[in-house]
Short mmCIF file of C-alpha atoms in Angstrom, two decimals:
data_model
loop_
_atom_site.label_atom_id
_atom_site.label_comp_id
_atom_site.label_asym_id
_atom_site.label_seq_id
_atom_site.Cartn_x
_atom_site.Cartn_y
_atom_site.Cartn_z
CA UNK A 6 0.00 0.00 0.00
CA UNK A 7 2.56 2.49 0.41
CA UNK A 8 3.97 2.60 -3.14
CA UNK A 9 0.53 2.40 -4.71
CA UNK A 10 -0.48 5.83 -4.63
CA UNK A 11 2.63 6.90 -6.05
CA UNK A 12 2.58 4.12 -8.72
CA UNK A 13 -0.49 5.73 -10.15
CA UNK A 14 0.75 9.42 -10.16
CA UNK A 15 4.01 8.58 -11.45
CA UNK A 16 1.92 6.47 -14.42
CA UNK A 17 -1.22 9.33 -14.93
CA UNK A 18 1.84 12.25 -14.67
CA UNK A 19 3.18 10.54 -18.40
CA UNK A 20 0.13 9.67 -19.42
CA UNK A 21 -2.52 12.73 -18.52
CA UNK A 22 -2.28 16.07 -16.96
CA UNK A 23 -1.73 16.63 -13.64
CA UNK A 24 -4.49 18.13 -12.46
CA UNK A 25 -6.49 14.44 -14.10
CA UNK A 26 -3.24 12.39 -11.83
CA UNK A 27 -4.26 14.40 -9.14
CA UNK A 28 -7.41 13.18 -8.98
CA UNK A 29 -6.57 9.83 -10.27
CA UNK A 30 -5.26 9.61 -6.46
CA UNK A 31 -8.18 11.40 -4.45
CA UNK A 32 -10.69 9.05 -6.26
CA UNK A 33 -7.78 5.87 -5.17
CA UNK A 34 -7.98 7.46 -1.60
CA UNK A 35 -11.65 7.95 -1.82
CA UNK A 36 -11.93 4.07 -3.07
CA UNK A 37 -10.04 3.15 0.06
CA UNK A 38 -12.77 5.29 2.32
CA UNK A 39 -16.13 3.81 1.16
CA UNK A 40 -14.47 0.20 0.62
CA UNK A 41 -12.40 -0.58 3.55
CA UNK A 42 -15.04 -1.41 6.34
CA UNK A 43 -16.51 -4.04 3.68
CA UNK A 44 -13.56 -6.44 3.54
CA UNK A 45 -12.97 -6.10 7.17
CA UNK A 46 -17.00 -6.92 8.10
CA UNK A 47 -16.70 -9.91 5.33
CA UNK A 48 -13.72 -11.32 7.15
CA UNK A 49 -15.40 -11.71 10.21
CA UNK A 50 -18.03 -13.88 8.54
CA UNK A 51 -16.42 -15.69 5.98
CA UNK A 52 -12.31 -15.76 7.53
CA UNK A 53 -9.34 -14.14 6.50
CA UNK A 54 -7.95 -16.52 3.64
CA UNK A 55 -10.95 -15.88 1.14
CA UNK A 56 -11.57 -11.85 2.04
CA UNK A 57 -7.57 -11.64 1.89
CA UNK A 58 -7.67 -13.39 -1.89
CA UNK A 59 -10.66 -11.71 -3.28
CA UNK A 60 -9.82 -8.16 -2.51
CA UNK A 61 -6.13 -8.42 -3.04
CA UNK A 62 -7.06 -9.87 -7.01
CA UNK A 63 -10.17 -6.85 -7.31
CA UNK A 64 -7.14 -4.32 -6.52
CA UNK A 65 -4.60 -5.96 -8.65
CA UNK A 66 -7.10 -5.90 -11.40
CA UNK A 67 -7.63 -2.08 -11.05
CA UNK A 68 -4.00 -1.67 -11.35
CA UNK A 69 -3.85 -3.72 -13.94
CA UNK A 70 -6.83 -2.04 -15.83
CA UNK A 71 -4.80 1.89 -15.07
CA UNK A 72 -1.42 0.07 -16.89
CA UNK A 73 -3.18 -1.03 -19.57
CA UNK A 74 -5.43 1.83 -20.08
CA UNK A 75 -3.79 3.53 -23.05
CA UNK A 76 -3.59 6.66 -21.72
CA UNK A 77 -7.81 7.00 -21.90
CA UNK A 78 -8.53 9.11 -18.76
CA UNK A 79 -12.13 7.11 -18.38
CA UNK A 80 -10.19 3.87 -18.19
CA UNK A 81 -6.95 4.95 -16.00
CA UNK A 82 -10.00 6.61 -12.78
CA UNK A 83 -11.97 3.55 -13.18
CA UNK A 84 -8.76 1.45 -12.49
CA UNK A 85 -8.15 3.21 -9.59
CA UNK A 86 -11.02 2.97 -8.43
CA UNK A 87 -11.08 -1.10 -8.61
CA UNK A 88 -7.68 -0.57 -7.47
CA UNK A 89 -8.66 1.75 -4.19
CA UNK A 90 -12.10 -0.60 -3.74
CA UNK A 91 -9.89 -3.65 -2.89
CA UNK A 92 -7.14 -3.50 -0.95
CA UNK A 93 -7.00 -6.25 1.46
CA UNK A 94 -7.44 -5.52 4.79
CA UNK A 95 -4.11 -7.36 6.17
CA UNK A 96 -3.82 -4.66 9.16
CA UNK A 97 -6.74 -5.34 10.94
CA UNK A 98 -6.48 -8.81 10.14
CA UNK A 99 -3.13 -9.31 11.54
CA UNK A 100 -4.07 -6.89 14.89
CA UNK A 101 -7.33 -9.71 15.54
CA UNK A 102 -4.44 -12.34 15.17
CA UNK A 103 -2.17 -10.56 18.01
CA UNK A 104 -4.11 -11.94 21.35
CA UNK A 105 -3.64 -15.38 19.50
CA UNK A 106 -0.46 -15.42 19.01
CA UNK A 107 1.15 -13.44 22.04
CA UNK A 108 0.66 -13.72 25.77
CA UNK A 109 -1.98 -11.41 27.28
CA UNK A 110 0.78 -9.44 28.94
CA UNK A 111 2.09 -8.66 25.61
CA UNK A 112 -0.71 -7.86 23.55
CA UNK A 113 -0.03 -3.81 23.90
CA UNK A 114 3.49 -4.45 23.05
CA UNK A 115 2.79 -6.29 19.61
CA UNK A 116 0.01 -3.65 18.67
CA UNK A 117 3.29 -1.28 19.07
CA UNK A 118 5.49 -3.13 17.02
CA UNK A 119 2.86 -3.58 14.42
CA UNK A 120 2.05 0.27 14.60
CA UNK A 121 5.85 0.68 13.97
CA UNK A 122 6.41 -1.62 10.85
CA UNK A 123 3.57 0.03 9.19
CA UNK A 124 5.54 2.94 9.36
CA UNK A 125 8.30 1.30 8.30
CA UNK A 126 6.40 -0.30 5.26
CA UNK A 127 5.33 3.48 4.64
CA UNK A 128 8.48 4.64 4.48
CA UNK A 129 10.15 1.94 2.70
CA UNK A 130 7.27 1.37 -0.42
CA UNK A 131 7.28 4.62 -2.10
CA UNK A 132 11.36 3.57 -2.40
CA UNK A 133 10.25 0.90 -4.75
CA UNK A 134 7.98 2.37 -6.77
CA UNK A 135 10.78 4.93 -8.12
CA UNK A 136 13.15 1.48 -9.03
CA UNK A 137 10.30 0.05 -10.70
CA UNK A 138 9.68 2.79 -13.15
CA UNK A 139 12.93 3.53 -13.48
CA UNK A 140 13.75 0.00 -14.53
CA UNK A 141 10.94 -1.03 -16.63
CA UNK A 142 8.66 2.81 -16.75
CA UNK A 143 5.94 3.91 -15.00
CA UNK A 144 3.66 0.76 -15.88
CA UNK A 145 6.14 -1.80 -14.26
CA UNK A 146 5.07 0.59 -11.10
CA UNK A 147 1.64 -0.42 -11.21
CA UNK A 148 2.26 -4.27 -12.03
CA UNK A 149 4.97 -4.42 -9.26
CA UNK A 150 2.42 -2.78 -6.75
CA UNK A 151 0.27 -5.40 -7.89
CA UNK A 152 2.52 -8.14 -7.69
CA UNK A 153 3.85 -7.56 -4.29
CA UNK A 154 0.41 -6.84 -2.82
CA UNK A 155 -0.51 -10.77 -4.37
CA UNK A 156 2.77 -11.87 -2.72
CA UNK A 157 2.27 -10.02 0.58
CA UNK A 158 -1.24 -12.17 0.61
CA UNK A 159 -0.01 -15.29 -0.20
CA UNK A 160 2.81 -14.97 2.10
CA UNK A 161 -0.02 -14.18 4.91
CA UNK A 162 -2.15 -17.03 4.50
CA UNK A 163 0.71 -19.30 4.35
CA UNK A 164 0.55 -18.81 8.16
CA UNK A 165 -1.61 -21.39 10.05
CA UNK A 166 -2.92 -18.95 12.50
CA UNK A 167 -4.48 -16.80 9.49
CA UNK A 168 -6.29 -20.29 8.44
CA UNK A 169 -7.41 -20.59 12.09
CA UNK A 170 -8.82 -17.80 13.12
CA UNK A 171 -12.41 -17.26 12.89
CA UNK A 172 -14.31 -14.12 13.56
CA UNK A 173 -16.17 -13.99 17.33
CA UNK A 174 -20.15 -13.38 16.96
CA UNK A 175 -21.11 -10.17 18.62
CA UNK A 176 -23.84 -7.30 17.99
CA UNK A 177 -22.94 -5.19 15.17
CA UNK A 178 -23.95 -1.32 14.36
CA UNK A 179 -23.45 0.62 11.51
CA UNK A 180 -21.35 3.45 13.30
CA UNK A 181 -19.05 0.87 15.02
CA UNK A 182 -16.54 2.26 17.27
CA UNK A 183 -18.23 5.46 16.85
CA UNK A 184 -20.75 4.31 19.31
CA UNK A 185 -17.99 5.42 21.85
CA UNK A 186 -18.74 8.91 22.78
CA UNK A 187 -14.81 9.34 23.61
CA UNK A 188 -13.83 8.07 20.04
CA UNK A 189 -16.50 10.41 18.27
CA UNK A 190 -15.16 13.41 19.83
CA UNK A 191 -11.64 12.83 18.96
CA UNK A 192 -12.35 11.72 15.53
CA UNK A 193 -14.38 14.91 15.28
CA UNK A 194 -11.83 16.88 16.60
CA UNK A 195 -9.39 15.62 14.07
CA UNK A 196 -11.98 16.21 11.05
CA UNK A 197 -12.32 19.83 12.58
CA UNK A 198 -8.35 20.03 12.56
CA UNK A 199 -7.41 18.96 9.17
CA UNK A 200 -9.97 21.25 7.64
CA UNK A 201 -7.39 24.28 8.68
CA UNK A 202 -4.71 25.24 7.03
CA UNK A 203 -1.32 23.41 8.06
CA UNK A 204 1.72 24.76 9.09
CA UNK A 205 1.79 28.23 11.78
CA UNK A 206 -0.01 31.24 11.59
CA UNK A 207 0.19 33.15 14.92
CA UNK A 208 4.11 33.81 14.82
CA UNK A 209 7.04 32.78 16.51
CA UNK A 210 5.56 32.93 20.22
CA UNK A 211 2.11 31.07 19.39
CA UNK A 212 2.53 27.55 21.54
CA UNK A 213 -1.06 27.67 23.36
CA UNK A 214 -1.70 24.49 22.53
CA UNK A 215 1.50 22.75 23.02
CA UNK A 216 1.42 23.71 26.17
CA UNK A 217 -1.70 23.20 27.03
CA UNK A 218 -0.62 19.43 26.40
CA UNK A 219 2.03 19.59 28.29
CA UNK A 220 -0.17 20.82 31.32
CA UNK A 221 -2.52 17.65 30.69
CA UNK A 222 0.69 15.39 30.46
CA UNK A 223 2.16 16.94 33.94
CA UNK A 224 -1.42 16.59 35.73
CA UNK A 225 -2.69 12.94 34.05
CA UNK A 226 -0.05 11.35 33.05
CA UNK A 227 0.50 7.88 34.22
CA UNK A 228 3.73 6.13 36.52
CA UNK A 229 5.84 4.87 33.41
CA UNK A 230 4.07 6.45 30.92
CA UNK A 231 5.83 8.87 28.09
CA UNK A 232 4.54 11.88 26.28
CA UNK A 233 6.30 12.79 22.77
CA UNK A 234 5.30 15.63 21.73
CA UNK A 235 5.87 17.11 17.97
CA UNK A 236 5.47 20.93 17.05
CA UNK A 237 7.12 23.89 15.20
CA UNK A 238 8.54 26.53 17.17
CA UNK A 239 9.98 29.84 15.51
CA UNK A 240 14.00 30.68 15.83
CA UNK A 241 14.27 34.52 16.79
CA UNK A 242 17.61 35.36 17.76
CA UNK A 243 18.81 31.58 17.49
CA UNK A 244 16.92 31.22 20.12
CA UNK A 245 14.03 29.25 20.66
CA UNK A 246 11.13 30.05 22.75
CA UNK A 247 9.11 27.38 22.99
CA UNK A 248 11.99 25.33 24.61
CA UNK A 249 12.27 28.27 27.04
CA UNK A 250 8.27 28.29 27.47
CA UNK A 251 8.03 23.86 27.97
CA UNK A 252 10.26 24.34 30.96
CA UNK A 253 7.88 26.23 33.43
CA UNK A 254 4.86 23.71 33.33
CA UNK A 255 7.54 20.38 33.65
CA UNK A 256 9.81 21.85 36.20
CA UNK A 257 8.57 20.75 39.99
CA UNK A 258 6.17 17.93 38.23
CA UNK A 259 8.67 14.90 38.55
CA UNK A 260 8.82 14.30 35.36
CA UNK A 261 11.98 13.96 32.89
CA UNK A 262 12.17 15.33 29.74
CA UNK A 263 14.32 15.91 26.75
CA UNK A 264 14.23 17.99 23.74
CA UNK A 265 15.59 17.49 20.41
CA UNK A 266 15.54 19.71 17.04
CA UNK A 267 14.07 17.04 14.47
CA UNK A 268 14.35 19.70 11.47
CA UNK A 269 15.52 22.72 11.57
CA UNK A 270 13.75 24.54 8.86
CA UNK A 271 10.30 23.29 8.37
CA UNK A 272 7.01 25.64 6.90
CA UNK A 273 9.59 27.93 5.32
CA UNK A 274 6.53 29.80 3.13
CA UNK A 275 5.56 31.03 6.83
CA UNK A 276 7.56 33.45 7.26
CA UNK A 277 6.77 35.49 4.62
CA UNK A 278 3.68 36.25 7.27
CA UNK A 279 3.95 39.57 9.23
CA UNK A 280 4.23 37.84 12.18
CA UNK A 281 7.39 36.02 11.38
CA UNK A 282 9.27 39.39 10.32
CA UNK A 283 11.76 38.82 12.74
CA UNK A 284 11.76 35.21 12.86
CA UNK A 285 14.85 33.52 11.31
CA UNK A 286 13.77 30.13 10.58
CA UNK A 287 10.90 27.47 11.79
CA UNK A 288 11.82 24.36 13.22
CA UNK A 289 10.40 20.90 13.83
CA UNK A 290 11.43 19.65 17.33
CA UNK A 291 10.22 17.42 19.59
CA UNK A 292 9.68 16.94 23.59
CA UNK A 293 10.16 13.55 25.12
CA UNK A 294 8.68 13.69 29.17
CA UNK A 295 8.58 10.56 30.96
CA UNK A 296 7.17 9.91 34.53
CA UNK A 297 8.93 7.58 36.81
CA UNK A 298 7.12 5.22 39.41
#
């Protein structure tokens, strides 16, 4: 999944304008939206192996249908599509495998290694798609997106707890976890967030809501637990004054913390804002506070 996306820009940016490749991806992203919870509410009737095949051919043959297209706009969003309709839901299937496989002591810590090597995956498969087209051109992209979402499958079901497993009955609703007022409201909240424009807008000094989170984390958090905290603070001076401001709510609380520049010019179009007239550069940096026993 993570070098599919850019399989089918790098393929509709030779093939049609951008502004059609740009929307080749929203309507593969918007496939992935509506057709996600389908495969995942199949699997729990019907297993893994079958949901796992079916879905992972539909999305091959959408990729297939975009390389083989011609170039025909019609034909290259209808593959994608197919291709965003049916990719198999091997994330949640391998989370419902974890308290199978692992103690029940160790269930958190496999969800965080699985969290992790999706990342990883994320990072690591828009690396292939570039090889791929630059080996064989923009439609050995798509078929080796294909191909290695096949293999991933087959590789999968190769494991006997995959064949095992078998879905646990249980009331369903059609909002699922959003029956949970807590999950609702910070769904919501994220909906709310993304609709705003990214990066700063309230200069160099603006860190309400950092600290505000670092207030919660000095007041709730638990013995053991960690807050990492990511956020752009402006340079002025080289210096930085959001370090300066995380200090006062952590000192006297007990817990440790460290703080690290990540990058050190980040939302550079920023400062062209009157607010950042005396800023030199933004940074990405992040705050690591731990609380002992």
């Amino acid at each position: 999944m993570g070098a599919a996306p850019l399989a089918l820009l790098l393929f509709a940016r030779e093939s049609v304008s951008l502004a059609v490749a740009g929307a080749l991806v929203a309507v593969f992203t918007a496939g992935m939206a509506a057709g996600a919870p389908v495969p995942a509410r199949a699997v729990d009737r019907w297993r893994q192996p079958p949901i796992l095949y079916g879905s992972a051919l539909l999305s091959a043959a959408g990729y297939v249908v975009v390389a083989l297209s011609g170039g025909r706009a019609g034909l290259i969003v209808a593959g994608a599509a197919l291709a965003g309709l049916g990719p198999p839901p091997m994330e949640a299937c391998l989370r419902a495998l974890w308290p199978d496989l692992v103690p029940p002591s160790a269930v958190h810590a496999a969800y965080a290694l699985d969290v992790a090597l999706q990342e990883v995956i994320f990072v690591a498969g828009p690396l292939v798609t570039p090889a791929a087209v630059a080996i064989g051109g923009p439609t050995a992209g798509l078929l080796t997106a294909a191909l290695l979402q096949l293999a991933g499958v087959i590789a999968f079901v190769r494991v006997p707890a995959v064949r095992r497993w078998r879905g646990r009955p249980a009331r369903r609703h059609w909002l699922g976890p959003l029956r949970e007022h807590r999950l609702a409201v910070m769904v919501t909240g994220i909906l709310i967030d993304r609709s705003r424009p990214t990066g700063r807008d309230g200069g160099p000094d603006d860190h309400e809501h950092s600290a505000a989170i670092l207030d919660q984390a000095a007041a709730h958090l638990a013995p053991h637990g960690s807050l990492v905290l990511f956020t752009s603070t402006g340079i002025v001076g080289g210096r930085d004054p959001f370090q300066r401001a995380a200090a006062e709510p952590l000192t006297g609380t007990g817990l440790a913390w460290a703080y690290h520049e990540v990058d050190s010019d980040v939302f550079g179009e920023q400062l062209d804002g009157p607010a950042y007239a005396d800023t030199e550069r933004i940074a990405l940096v992040m705050l690591v506070a731990t609380r002992g026993r």
